mmCIF file of C-alpha atoms in Angstrom:
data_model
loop_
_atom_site.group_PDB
_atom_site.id
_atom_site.type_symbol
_atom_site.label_atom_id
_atom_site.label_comp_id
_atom_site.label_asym_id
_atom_site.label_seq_id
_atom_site.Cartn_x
_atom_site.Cartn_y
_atom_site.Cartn_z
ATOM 1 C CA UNK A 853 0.737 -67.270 29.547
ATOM 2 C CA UNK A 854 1.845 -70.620 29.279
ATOM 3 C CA UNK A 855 -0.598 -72.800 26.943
ATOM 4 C CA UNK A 856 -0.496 -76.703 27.682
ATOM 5 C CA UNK A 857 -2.101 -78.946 24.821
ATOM 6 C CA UNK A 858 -3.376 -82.438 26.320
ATOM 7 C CA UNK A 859 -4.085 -83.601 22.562
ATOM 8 C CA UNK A 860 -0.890 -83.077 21.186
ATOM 9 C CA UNK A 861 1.015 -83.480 24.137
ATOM 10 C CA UNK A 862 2.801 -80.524 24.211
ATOM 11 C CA UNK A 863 3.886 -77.364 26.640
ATOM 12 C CA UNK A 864 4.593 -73.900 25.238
ATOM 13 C CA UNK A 865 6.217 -71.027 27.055
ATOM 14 C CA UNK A 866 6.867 -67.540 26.070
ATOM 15 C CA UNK A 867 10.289 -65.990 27.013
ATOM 16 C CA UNK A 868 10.748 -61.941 26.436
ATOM 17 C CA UNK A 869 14.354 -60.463 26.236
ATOM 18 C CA UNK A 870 14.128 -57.174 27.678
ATOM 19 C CA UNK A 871 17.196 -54.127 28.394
ATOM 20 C CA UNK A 872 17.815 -50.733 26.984
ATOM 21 C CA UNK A 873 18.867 -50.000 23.375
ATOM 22 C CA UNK A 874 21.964 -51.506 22.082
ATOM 23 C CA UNK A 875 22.486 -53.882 25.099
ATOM 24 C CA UNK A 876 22.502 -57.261 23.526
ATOM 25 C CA UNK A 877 18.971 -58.502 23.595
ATOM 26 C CA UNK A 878 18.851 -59.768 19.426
ATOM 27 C CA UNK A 879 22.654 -60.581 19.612
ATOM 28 C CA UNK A 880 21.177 -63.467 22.291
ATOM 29 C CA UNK A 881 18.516 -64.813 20.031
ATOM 30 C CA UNK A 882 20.504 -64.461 16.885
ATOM 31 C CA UNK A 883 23.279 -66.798 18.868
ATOM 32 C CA UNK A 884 21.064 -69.076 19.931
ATOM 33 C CA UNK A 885 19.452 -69.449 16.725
ATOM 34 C CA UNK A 886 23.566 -69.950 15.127
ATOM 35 C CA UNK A 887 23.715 -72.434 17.304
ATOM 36 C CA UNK A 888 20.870 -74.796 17.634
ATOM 37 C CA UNK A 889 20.236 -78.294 16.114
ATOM 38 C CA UNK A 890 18.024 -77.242 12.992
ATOM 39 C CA UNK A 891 15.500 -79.533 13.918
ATOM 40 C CA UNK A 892 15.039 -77.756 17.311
ATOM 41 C CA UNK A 893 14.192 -74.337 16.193
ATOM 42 C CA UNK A 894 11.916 -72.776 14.107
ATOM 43 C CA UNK A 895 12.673 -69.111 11.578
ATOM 44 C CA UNK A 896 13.903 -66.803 13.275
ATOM 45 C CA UNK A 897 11.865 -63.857 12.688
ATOM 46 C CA UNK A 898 13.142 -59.743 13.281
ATOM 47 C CA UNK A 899 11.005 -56.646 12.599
ATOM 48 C CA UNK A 900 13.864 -54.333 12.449
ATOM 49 C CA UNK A 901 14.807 -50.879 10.611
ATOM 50 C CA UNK A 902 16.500 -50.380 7.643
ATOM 51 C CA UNK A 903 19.637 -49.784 10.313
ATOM 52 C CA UNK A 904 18.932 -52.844 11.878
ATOM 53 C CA UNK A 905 17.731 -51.530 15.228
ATOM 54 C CA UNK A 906 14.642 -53.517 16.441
ATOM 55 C CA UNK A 907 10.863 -52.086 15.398
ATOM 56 C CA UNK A 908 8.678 -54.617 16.845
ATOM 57 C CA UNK A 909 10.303 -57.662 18.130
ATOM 58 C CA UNK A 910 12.521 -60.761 17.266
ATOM 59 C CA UNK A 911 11.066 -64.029 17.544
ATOM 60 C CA UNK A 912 12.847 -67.307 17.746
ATOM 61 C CA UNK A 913 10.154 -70.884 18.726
ATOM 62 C CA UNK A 914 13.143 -73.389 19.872
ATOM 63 C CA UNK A 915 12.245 -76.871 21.527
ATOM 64 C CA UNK A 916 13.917 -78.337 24.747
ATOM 65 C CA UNK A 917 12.997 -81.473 24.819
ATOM 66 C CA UNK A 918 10.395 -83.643 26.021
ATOM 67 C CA UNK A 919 9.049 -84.294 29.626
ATOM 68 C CA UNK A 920 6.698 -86.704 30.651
ATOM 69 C CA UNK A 921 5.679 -87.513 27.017
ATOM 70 C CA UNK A 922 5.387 -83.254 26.579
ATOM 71 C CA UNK A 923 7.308 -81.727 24.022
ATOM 72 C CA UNK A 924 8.629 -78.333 25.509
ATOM 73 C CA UNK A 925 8.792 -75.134 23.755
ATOM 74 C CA UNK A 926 9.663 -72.080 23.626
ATOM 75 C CA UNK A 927 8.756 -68.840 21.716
ATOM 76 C CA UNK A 928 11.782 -66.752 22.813
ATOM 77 C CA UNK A 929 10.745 -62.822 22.145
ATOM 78 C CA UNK A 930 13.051 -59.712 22.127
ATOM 79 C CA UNK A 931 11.361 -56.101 22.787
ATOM 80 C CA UNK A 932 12.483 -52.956 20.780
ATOM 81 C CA UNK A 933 15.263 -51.357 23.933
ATOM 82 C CA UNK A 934 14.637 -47.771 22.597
ATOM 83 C CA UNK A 935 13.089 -45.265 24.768
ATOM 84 C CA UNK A 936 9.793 -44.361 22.261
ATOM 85 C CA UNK A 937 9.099 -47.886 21.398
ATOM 86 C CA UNK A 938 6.885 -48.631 24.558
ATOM 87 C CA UNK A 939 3.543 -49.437 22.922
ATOM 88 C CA UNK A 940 5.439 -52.025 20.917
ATOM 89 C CA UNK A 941 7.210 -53.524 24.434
ATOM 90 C CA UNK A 942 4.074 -53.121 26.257
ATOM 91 C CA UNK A 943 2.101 -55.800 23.588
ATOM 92 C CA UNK A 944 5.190 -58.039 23.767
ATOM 93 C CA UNK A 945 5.101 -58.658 27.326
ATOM 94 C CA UNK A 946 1.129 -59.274 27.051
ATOM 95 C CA UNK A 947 1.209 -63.783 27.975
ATOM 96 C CA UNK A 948 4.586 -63.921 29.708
ATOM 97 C CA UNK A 949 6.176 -66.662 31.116
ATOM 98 C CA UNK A 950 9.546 -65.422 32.277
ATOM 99 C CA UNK A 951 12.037 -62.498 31.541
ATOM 100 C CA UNK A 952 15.577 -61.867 30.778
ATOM 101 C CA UNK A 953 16.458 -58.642 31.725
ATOM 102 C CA UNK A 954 19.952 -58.056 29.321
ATOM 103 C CA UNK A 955 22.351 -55.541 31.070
ATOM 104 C CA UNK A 956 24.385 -53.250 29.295
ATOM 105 C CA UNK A 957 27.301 -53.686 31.297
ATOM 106 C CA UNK A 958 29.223 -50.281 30.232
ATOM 107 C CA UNK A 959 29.490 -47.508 32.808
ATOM 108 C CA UNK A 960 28.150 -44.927 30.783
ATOM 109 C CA UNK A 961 24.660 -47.159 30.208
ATOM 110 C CA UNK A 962 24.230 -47.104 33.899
ATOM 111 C CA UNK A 963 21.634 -44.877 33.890
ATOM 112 C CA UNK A 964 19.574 -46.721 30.884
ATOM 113 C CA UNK A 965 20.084 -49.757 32.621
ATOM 114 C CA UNK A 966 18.025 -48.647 35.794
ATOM 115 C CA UNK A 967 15.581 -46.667 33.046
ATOM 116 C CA UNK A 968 14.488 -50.149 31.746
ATOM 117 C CA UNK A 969 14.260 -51.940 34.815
ATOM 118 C CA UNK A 970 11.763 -49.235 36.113
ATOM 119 C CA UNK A 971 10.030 -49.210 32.559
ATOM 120 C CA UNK A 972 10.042 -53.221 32.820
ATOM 121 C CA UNK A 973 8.069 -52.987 36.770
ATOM 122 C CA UNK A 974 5.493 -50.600 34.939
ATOM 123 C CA UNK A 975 4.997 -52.815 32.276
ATOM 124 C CA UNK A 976 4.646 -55.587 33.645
ATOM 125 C CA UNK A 977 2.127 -54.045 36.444
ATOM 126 C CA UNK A 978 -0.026 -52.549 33.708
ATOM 127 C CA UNK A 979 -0.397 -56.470 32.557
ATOM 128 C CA UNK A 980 -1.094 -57.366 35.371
ATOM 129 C CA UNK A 981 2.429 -59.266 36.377
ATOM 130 C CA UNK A 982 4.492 -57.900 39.392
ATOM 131 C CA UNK A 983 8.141 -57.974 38.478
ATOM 132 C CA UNK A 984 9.245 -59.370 42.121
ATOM 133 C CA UNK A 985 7.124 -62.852 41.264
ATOM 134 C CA UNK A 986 7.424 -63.267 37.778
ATOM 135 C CA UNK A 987 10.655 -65.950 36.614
ATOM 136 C CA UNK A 988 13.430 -63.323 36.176
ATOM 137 C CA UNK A 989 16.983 -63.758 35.346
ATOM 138 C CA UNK A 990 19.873 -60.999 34.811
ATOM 139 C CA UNK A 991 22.558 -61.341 32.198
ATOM 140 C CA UNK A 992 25.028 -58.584 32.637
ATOM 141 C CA UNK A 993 26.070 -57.690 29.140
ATOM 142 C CA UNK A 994 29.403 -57.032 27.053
ATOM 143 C CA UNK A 995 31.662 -57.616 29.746
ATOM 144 C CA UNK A 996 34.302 -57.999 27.469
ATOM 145 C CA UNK A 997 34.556 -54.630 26.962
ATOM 146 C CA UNK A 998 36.317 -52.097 28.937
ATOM 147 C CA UNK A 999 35.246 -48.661 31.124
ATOM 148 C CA UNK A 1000 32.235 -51.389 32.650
ATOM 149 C CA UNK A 1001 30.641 -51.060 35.854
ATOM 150 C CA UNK A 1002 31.565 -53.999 38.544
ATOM 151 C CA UNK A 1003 29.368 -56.877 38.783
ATOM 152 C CA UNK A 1004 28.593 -55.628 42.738
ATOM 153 C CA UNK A 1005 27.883 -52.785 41.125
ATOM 154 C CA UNK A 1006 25.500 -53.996 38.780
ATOM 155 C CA UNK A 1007 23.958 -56.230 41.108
ATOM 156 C CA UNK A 1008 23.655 -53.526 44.073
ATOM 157 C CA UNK A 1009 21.759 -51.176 41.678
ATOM 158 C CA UNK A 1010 19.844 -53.748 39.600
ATOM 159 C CA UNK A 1011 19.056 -57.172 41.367
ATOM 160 C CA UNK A 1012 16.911 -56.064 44.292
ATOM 161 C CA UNK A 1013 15.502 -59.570 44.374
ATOM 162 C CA UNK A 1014 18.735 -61.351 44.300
ATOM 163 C CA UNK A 1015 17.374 -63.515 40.960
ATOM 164 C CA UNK A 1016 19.808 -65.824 39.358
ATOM 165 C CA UNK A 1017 22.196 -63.525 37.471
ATOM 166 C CA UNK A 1018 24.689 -64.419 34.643
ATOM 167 C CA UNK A 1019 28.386 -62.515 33.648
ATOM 168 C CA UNK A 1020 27.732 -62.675 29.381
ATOM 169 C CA UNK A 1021 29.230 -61.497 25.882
ATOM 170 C CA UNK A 1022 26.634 -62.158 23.576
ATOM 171 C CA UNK A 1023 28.326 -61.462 20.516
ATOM 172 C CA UNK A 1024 30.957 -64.641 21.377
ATOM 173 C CA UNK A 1025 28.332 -66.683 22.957
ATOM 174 C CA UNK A 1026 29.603 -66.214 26.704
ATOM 175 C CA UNK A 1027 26.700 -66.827 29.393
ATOM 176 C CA UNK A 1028 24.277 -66.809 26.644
ATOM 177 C CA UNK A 1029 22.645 -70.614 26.584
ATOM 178 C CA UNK A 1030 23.521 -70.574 30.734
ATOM 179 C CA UNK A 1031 20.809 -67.585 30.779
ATOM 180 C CA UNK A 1032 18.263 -69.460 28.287
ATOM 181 C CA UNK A 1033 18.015 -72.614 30.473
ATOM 182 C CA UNK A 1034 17.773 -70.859 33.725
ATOM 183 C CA UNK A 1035 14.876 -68.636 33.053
ATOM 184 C CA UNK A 1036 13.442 -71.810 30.995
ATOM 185 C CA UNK A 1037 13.807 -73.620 34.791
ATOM 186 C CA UNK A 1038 12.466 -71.280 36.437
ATOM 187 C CA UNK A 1039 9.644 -70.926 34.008
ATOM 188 C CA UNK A 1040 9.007 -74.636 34.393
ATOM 189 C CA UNK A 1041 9.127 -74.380 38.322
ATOM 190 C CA UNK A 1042 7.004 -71.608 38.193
ATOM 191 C CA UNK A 1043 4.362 -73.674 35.974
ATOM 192 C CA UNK A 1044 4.005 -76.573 37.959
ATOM 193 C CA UNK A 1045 3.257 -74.253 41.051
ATOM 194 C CA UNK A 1046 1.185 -72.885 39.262
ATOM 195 C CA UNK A 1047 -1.206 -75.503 38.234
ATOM 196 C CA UNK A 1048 -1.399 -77.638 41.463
ATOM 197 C CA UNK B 1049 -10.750 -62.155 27.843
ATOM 198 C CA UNK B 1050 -7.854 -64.671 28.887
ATOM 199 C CA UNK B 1051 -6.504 -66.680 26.051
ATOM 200 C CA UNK B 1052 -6.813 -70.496 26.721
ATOM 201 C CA UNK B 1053 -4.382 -72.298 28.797
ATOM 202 C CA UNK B 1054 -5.209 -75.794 28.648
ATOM 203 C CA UNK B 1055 -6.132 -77.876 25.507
ATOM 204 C CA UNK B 1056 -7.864 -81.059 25.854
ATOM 205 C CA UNK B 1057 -8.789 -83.480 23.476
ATOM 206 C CA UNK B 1058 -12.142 -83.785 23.261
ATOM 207 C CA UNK B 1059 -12.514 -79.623 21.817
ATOM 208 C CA UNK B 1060 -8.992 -80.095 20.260
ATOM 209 C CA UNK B 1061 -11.284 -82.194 18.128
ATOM 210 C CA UNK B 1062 -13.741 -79.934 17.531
ATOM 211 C CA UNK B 1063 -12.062 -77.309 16.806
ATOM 212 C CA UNK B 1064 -10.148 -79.215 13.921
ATOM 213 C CA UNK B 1065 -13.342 -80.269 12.876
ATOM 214 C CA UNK B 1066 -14.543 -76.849 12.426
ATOM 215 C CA UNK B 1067 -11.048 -75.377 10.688
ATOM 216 C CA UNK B 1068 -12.059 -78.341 8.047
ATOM 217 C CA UNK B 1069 -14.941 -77.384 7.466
ATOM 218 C CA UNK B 1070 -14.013 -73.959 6.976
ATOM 219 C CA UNK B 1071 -11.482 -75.082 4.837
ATOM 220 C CA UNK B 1072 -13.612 -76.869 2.391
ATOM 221 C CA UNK B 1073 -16.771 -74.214 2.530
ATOM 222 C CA UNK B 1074 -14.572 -70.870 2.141
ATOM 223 C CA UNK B 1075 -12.598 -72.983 -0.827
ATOM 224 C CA UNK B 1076 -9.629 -71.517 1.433
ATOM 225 C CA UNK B 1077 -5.697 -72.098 0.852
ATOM 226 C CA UNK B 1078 -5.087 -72.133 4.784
ATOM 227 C CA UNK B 1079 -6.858 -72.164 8.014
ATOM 228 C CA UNK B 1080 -5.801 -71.811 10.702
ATOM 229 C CA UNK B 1081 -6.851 -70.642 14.652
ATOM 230 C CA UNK B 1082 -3.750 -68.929 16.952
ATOM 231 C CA UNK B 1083 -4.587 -67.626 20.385
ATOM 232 C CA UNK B 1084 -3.708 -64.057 21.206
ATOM 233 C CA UNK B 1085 -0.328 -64.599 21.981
ATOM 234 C CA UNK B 1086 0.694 -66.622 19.162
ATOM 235 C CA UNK B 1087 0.592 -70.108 19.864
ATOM 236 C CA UNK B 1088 -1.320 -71.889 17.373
ATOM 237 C CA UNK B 1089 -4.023 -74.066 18.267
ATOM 238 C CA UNK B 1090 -5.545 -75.650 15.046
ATOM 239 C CA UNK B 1091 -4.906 -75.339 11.184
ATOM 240 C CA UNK B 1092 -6.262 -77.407 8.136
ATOM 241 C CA UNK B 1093 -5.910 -77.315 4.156
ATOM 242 C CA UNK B 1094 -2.403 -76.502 2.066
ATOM 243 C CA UNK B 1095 0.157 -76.911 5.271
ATOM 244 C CA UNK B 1096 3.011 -78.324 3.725
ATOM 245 C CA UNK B 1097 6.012 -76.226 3.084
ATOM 246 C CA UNK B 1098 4.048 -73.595 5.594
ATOM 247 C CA UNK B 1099 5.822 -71.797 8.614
ATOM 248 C CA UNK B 1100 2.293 -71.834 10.661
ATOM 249 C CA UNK B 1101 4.838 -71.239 13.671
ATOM 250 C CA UNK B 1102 5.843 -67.654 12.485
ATOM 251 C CA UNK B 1103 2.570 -67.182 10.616
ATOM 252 C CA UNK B 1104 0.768 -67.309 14.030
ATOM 253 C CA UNK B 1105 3.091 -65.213 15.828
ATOM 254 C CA UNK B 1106 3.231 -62.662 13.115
ATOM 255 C CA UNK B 1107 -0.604 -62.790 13.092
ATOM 256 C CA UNK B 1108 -0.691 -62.050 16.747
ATOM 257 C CA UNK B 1109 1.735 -59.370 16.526
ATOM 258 C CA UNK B 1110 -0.429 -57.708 14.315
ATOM 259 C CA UNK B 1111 -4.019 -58.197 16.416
ATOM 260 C CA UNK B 1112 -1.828 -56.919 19.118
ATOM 261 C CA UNK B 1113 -0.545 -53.906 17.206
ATOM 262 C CA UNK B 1114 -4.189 -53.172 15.846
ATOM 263 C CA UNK B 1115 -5.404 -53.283 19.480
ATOM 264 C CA UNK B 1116 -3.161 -50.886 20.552
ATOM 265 C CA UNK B 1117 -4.315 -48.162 17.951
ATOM 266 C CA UNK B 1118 -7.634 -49.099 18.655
ATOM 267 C CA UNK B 1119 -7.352 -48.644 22.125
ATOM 268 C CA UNK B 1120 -5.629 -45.051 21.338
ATOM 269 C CA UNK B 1121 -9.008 -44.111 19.491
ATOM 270 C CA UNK B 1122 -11.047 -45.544 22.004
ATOM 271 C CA UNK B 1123 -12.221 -48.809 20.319
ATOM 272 C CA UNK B 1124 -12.766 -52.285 22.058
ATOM 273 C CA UNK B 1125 -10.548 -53.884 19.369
ATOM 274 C CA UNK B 1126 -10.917 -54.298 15.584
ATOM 275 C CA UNK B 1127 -12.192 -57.448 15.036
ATOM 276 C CA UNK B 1128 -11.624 -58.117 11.435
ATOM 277 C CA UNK B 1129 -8.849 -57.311 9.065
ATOM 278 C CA UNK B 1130 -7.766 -57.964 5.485
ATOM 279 C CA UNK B 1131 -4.773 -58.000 3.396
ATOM 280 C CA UNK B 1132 -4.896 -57.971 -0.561
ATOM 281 C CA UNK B 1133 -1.977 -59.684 -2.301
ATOM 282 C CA UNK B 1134 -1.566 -60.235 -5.820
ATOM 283 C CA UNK B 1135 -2.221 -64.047 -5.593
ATOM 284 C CA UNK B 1136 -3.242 -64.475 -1.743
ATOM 285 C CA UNK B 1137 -4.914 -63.027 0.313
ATOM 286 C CA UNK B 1138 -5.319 -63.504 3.867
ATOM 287 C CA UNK B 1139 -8.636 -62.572 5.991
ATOM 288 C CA UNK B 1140 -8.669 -62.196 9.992
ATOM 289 C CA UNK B 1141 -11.331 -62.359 12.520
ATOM 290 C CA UNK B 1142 -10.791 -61.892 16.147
ATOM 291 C CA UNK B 1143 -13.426 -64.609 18.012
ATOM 292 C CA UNK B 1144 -15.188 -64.280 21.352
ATOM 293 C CA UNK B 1145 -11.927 -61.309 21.789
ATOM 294 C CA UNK B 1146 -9.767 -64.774 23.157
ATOM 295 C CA UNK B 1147 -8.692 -66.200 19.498
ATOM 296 C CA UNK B 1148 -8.140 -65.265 16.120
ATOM 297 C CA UNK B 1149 -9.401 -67.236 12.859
ATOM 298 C CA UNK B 1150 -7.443 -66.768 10.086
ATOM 299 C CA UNK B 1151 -8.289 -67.856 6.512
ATOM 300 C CA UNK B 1152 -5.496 -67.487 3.456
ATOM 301 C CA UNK B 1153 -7.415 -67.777 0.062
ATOM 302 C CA UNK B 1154 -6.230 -67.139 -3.433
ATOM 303 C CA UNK B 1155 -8.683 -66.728 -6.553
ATOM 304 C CA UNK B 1156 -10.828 -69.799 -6.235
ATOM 305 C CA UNK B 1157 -12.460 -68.139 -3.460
ATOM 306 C CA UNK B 1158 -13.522 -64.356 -2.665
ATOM 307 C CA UNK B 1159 -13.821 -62.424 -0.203
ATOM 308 C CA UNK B 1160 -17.500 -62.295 0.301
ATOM 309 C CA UNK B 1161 -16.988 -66.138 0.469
ATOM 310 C CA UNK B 1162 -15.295 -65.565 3.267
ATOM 311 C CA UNK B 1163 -16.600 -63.479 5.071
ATOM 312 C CA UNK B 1164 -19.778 -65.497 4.968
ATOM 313 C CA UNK B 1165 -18.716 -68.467 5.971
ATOM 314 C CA UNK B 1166 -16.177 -67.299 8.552
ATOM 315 C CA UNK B 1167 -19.246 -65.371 10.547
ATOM 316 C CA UNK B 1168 -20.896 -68.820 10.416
ATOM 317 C CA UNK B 1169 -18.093 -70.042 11.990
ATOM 318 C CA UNK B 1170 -17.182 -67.469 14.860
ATOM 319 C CA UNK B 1171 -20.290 -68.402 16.448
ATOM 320 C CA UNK B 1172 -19.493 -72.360 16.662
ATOM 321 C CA UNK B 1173 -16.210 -71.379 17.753
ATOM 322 C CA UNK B 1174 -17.003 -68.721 20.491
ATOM 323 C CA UNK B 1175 -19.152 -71.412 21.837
ATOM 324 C CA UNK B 1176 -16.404 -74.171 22.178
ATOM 325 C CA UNK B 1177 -13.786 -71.954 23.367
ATOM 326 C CA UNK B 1178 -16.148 -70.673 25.889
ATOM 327 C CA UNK B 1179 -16.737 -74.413 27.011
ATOM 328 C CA UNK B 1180 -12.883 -74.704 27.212
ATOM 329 C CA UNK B 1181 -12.200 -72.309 29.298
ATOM 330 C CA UNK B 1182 -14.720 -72.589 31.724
ATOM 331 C CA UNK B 1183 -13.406 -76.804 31.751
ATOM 332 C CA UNK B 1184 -10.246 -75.810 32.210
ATOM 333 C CA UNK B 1185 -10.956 -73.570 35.334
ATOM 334 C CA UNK B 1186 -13.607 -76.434 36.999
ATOM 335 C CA UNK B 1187 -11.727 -77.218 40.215
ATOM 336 C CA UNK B 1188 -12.230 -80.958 39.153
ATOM 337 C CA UNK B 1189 -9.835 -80.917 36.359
ATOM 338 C CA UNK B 1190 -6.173 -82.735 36.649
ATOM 339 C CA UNK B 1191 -3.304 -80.704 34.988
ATOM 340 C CA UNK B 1192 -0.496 -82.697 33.265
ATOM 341 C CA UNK B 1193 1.853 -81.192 34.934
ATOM 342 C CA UNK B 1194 0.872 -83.204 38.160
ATOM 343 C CA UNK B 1195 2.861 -85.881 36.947
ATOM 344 C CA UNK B 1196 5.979 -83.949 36.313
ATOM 345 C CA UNK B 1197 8.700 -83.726 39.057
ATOM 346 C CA UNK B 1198 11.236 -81.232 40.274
ATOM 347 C CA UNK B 1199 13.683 -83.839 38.788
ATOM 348 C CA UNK B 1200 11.940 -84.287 35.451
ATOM 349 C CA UNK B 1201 12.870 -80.318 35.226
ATOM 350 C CA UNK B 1202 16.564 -80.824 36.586
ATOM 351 C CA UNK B 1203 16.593 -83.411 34.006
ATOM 352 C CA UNK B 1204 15.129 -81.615 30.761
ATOM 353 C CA UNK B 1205 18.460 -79.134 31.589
ATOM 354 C CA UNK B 1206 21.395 -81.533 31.905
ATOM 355 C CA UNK B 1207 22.505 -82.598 28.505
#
């Protein structure tokens, strides 16, 4: 939930990364963190294993700017993608703004792909969001690798709502600052609806 | 209950008046107040060269965490925690289940200190934020973001 402070004239937001293990989710924050002015972001902060895999979440606070007078940020979250971390993803999405669902664009992840989308709906419902309102985006992962499913594909099986939806390779950069300022758009749009 | 979602000035205020006082009667390091999903709301005492920013979201990563086991042994939450360091220590109180008061202390205070004079406080501050949020959902009240346009949105995106 949004949180909008009159006295010091400022707006923050709360983004959550979400997608199955593996598919890109901390490789987004950690390039936008590589490549932010380093007076518009904060630490970046990742609860992770010893092997690096997620535990809790990733946490990045970035500003965008000011609007109006408001300074703009964002607390940009990443959820643990493995299967048994679900308490953990459940908390995280507790105060949502907007999500990034993060495709893992390889044929053989089809199946985790539609997994995490389902797990996402229930998630969100048990908070009390409904994943066919809430500011969504799509990135479709690691399409610079090969055996990957089509982006009609992709879309046919995972954008039932038709959100805006984003061809990416995370680990180059590709699609990944087009994804942050759409869902940060829509999160705006969303606000200001949401407050009249 | 529902975090806060509007700040305005006049409790802003008070609220900063209370984290100073805190300060100064728990001879703290740090206060500070963060709502439930980590955006911070007030802090007083030692804040230079502190990351309050990931303090608070770490903070509320952990109420969140300890809600979850409480919830798994059938609890309501557990309200306070507290973490011994060698040098600091940090003490963590849940108020009116919305915010959470957190108060870093080294040596020159203890923990009974603490305790006392952060139960003190939870009352004042249950009271305020109860005041906030019932302000903030009067029908009367004008949000900020009234004055913002599609195109001020457009325009935050297009450097």
């Amino acid at each position: 939930m949004s949180f909008i402070n009159i006295a010091s004239r400022e707006i923050n937001c709360k983004i959550v990364y979400y997608g199955p293990g593996l598919c890109g989710k901390t490789t987004n924050l950690q390039y936008i963190y590589g490549h932010t002015n380093p007076d518009a972001k904060g630490k970046m902060i990742s609860l992770a294993t010893e092997t690096d895999r997620t535990l809790f979440f990733d946490f990045l606070p970035l500003s965008l700017g000011e609007i109006r007078g408001f300074k703009t940020r964002f607390h940009l979250y990443t959820v643990p993608g493995q299967v048994f971390y679900n308490a953990s993803r459940k908390l995280i999405l507790k105060g949502v703004d907007g999500v990034v669902f993060v495709v893992d664009s390889q044929i053989d992840r089809l199946e985790a792909n539609i997994e995490s989308v389902e797990n996402l709906k229930e998630n969100l419902n048990e908070q009390g969001y409904d994943l066919d309102r809430i500011p969504y985006i799509i990135q479709y992962n690691k399409r610079d690798l090969t055996h990957l499913a089509s982006i009609e594909e992709l879309h046919e099986l995972l954008n039932h709502r038709s959100v805006p939806e984003f061809e990416a390779v995370a680990t180059m950069g590709i699609g990944v600052f087009e994804t942050l300022k759409a869902i940060a758009k829509l999160v705006f749009l969303e606000l200001k609806k949401s407050h009249r | 209950m529902d975090a806060p979602s509007l700040m305005f000035e006049e409790e802003f205020e008070e609220i900063q008046r209370v984290c100073d006082k805190l300060y100064s009667d728990a001879n703290g390091k740090v206060v500070f107040i963060v709502d439930k999903n980590g955006q911070p709301i007030a802090a007083a005492g030692e804040l230079e060269d502190l990351d309050l920013t990931s303090l608070a979201t770490l903070t509320a990563g952990n109420i969140a965490a300890t809600g979850g086991m409480a919830s798994l042994l059938e609890e309501s939450e557990f309200s306070t925690q507290f973490h011994e360091g060698e040098n600091t220590n940090i003490h963590i109180q849940i108020i009116g289940q919305r915010v959470i008061l957190v108060v870093i202390f080294d040596q020159r205070s203890s923990l009974g200190l603490v305790r006392l004079r952060v139960r003190k406080t939870s009352v004042e501050l249950t009271g305020i934020f109860d005041r906030l949020v019932s302000k903030a959902e009067s029908p009367g009240v004008k949000s900020p973001l009234d004055e913002i346009t599609d195109e001020d949105i457009e325009n935050l995106f297009n450097d």
